[in-house]
Short mmCIF file of C-alpha atoms in Angstrom, two decimals:
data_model
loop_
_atom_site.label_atom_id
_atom_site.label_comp_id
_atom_site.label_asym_id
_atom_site.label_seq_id
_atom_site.Cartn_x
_atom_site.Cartn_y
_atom_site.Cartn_z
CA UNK A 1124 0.00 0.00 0.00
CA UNK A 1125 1.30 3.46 -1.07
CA UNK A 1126 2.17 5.90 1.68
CA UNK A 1127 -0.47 8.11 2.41
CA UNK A 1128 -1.19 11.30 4.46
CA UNK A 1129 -4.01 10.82 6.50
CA UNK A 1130 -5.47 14.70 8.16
CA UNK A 1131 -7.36 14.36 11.69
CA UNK A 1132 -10.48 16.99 11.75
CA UNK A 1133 -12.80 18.62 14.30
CA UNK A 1134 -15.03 15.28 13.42
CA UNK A 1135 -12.79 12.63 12.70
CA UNK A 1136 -11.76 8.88 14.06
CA UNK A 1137 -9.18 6.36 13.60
CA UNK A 1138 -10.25 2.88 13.83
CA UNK A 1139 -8.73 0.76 10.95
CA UNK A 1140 -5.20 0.56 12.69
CA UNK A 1141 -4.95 -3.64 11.22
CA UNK A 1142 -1.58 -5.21 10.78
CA UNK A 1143 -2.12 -3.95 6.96
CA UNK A 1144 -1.58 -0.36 7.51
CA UNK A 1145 1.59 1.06 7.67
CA UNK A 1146 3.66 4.41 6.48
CA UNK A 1147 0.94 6.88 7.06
CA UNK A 1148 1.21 10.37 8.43
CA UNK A 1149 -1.43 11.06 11.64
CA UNK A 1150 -1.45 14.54 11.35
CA UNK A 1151 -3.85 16.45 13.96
CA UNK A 1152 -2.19 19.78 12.99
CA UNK A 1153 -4.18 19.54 9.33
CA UNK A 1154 -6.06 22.35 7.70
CA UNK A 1155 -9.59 20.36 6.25
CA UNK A 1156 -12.62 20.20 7.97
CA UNK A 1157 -12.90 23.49 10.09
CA UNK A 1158 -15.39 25.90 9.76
CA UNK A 1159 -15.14 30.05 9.55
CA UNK A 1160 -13.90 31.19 12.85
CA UNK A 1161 -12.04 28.02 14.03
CA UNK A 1162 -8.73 27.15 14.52
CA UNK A 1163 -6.41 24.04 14.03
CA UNK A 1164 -5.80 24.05 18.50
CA UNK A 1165 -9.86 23.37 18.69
CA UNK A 1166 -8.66 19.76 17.94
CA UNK A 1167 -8.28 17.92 21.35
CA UNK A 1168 -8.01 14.75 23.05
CA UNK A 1169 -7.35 12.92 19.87
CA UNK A 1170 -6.43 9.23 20.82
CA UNK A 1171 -4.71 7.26 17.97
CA UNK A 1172 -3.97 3.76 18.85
CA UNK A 1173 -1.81 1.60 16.39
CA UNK A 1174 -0.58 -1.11 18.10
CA UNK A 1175 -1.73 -3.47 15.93
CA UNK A 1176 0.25 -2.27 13.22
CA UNK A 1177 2.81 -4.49 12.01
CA UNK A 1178 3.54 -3.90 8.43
CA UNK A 1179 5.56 -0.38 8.71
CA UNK A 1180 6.15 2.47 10.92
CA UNK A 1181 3.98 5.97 11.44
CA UNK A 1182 3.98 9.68 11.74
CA UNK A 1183 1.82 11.25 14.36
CA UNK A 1184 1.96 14.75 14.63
CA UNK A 1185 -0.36 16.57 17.02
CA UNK A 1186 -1.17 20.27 17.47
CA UNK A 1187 -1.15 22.81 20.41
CA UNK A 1188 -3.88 20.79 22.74
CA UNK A 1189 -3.30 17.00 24.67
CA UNK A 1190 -2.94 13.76 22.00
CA UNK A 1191 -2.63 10.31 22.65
CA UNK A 1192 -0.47 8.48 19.96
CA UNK A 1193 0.36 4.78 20.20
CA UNK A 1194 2.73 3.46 17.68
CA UNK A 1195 3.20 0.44 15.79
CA UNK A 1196 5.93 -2.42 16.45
CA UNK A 1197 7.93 -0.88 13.70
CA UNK A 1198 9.79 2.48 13.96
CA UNK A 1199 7.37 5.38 14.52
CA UNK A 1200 7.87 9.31 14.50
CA UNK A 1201 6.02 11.24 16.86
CA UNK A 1202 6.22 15.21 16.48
CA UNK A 1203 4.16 16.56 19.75
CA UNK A 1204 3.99 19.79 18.02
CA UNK A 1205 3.01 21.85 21.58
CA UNK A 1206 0.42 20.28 24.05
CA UNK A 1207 0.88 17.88 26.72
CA UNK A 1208 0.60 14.47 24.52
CA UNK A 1209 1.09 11.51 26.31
CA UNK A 1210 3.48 8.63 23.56
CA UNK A 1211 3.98 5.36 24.02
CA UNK A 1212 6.40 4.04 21.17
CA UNK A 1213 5.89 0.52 21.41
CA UNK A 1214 8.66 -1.63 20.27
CA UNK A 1215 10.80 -0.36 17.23
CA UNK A 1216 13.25 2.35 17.46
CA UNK A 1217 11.20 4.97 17.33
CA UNK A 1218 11.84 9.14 17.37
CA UNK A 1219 10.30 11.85 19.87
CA UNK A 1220 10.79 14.96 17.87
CA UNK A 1221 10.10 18.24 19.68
CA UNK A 1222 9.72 21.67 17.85
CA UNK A 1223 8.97 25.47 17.87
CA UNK A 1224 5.26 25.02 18.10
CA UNK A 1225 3.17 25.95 14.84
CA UNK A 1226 -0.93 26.50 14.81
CA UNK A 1227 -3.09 27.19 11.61
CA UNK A 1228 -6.72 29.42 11.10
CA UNK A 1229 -8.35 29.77 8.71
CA UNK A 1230 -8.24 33.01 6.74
CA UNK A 1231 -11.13 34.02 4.46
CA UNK A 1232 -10.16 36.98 3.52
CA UNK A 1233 -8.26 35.96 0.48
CA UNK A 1234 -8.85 37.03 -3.43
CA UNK A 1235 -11.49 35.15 -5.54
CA UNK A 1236 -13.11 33.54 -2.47
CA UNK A 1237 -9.71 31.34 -2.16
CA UNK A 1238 -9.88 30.02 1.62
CA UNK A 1239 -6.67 30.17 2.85
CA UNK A 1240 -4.92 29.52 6.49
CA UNK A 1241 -2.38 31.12 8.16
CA UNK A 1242 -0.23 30.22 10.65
CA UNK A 1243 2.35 31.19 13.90
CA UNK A 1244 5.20 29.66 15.60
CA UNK A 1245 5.75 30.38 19.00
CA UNK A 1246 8.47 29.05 21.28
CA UNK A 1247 7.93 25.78 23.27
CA UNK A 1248 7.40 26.16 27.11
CA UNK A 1249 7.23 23.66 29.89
CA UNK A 1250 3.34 23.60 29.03
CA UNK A 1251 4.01 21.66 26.28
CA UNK A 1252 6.01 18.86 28.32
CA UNK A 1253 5.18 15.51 26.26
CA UNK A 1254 5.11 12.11 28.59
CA UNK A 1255 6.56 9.03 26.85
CA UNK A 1256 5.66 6.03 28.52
CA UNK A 1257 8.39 3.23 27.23
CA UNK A 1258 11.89 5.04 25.85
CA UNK A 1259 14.57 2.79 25.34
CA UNK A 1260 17.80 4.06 25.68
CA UNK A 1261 20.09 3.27 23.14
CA UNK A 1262 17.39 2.65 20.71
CA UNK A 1263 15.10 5.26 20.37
CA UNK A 1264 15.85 8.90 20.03
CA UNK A 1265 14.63 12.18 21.63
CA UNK A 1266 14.76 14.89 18.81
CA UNK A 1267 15.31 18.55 19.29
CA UNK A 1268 14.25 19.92 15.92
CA UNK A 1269 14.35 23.65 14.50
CA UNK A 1270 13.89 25.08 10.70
CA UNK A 1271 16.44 24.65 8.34
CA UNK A 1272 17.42 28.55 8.40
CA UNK A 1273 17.80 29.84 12.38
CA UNK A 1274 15.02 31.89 12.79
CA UNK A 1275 14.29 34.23 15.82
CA UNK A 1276 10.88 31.65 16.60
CA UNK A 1277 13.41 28.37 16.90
CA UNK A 1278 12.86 26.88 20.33
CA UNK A 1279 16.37 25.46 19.97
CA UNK A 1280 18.59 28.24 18.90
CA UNK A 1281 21.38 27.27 20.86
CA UNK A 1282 21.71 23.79 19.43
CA UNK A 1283 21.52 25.08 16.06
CA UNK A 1284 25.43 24.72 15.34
CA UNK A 1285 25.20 20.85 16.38
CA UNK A 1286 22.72 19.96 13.74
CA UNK A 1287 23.77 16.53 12.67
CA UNK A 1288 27.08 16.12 15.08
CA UNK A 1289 27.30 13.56 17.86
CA UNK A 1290 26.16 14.61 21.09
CA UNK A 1291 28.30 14.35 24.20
CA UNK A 1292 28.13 15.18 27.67
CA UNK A 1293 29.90 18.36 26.82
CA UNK A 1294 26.43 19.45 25.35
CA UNK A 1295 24.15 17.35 27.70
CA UNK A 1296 24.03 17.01 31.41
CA UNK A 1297 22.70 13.65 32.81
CA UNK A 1298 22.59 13.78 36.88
CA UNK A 1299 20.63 13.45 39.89
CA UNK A 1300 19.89 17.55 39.97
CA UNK A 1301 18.94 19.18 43.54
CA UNK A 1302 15.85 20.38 43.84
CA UNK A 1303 15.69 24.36 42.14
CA UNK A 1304 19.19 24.07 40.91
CA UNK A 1305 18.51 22.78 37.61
CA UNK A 1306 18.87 26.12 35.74
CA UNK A 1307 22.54 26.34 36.97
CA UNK A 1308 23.25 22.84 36.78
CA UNK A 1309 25.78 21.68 34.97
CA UNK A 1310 28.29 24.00 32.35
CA UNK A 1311 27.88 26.82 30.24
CA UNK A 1312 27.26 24.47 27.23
CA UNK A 1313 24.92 21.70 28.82
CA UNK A 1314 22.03 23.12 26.54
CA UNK A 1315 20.48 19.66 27.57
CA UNK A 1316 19.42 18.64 30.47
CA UNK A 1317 18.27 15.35 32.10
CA UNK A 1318 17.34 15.44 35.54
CA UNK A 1319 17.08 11.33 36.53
CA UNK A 1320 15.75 12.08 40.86
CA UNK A 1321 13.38 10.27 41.99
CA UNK A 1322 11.37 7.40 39.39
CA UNK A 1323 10.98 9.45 36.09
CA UNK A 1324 13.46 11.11 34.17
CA UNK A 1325 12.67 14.79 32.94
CA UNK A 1326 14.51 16.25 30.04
CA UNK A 1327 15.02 19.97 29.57
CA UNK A 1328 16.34 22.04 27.45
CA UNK A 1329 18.36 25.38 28.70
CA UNK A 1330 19.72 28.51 26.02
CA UNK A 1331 22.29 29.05 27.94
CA UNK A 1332 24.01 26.11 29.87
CA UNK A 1333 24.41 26.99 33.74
CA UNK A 1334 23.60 30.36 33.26
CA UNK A 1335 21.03 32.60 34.70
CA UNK A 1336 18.12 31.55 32.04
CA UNK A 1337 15.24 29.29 32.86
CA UNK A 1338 15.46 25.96 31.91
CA UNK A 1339 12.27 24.75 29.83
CA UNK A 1340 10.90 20.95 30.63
CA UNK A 1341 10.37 19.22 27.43
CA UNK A 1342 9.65 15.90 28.28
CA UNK A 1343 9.07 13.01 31.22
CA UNK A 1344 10.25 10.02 30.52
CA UNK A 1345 8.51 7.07 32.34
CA UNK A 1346 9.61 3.27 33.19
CA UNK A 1347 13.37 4.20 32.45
CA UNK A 1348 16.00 4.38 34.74
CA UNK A 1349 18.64 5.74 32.66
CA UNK A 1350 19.70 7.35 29.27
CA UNK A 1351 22.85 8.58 27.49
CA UNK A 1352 24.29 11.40 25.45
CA UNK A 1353 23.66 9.59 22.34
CA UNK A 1354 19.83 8.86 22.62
CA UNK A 1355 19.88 12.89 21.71
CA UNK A 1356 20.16 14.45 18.59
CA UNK A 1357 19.80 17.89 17.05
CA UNK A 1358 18.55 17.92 13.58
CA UNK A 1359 16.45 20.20 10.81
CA UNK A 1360 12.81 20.08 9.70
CA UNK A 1361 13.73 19.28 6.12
CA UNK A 1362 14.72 15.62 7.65
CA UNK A 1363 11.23 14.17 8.71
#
């Protein structure tokens, strides 16, 4: 079956998720099926399950508001795209990519009675913390993505220079972090942070190392004890 591009709308379900399917795009963030007035973030509490695919690996990419995604036994992307979305990978070695977030509306106002849709990226806060219930370290990945040109919106500005390089813990601090010291933990260039106290580990990323800057929680990774440099990587829109 041909890879296909299936859009989520204000009305819409998934329930063929057989061991058939297989390299489709779930994308909540779509532009069909909304009405004058509404926007893309009205789309909520979308729950994709696709655990019974066995065939070939997913996209799921959700908007602003809270999505469920459950992959496939192959190797699945998952782009959070803002919101608190709870992902469970399943087995495969699957990505987590997080991004500057970007929401549609829908603009009317366009020549010949064109409907168009227009759109905003704004920076990713610790409001849009995804959960992921099952990373494996050393097999999956936890993405930090940003536009191909650095743009003032990027989330990730500071990573920008090690698109594509091998991270190390000169760029990301792993450690049992005290308790309101994790802006200041670690060196001027641990841009990532991974905080593994207590029985979750929660990954954040900081613009400016141990400086003075707020660090911004990205993600909380459940039923994992551990993780290493190289389970992170910094890379560019035009690779998903």
């Amino acid at each position: 079956m041909a890879d296909e591009h299936w859009y989520l709308n204000k009305s819409a379900t998934v329930a063929d998720t057989t061991a058939a399917l297989g390299g489709k795009y779930i994308d909540a963030n779509s532009n069909g099926g909304f009405d004058a007035g509404e926007t893309l973030n009205s789309l909520n509490f979308v729950v994709v399950d696709a655990s019974g695919v066995t065939k070939k690996g997913l996209t799921f990419e959700g908007n602003a508001n809270k999505q469920t995604f459950l992959g496939t036994s192959m190797a699945d992307i998952f782009i959070g795209n803002g919101g608190q979305d709870l992902f469970t990978g399943n087995a495969g070695a699957d990505q987590f990519v997080f991004q500057t977030v970007r929401t549609y509306a829908r603009d009317d106002s366009t020549a010949n009675g064109v409907i168009g849709y227009t759109y905003a990226d704004t920076a990713l806060t610790s409001n849009d913390a995804d959960t992921i219930t099952d990373f494996v370290s050393g097999t999956d990945k936890l993405i930090f993505r940003f536009e191909a040109l650095k743009t003032l919106e990027d989330t990730f500005s500071a990573l920008f220079a090690l698109k594509g390089s091998a991270l190390s813990d000169t760029n990301v601090y792993i450690a049992d972090i005290a308790a309101g010291a994790i802006n200041t933990s670690g060196t001027a260039t641990s841009y990532i942070k991974a905080d593994t106290t207590g029985d979750n580990i929660k990954v954040y990323y900081d613009s400016d190392g141990s400086g003075a800057n707020l660090s911004v929680l990205i993600a909380t990774l459940t039923n994992v004890s551990s993780v290493v440099p190289t389970d992170f990587k910094v890379d560019s829109v035009f690779n998903f």
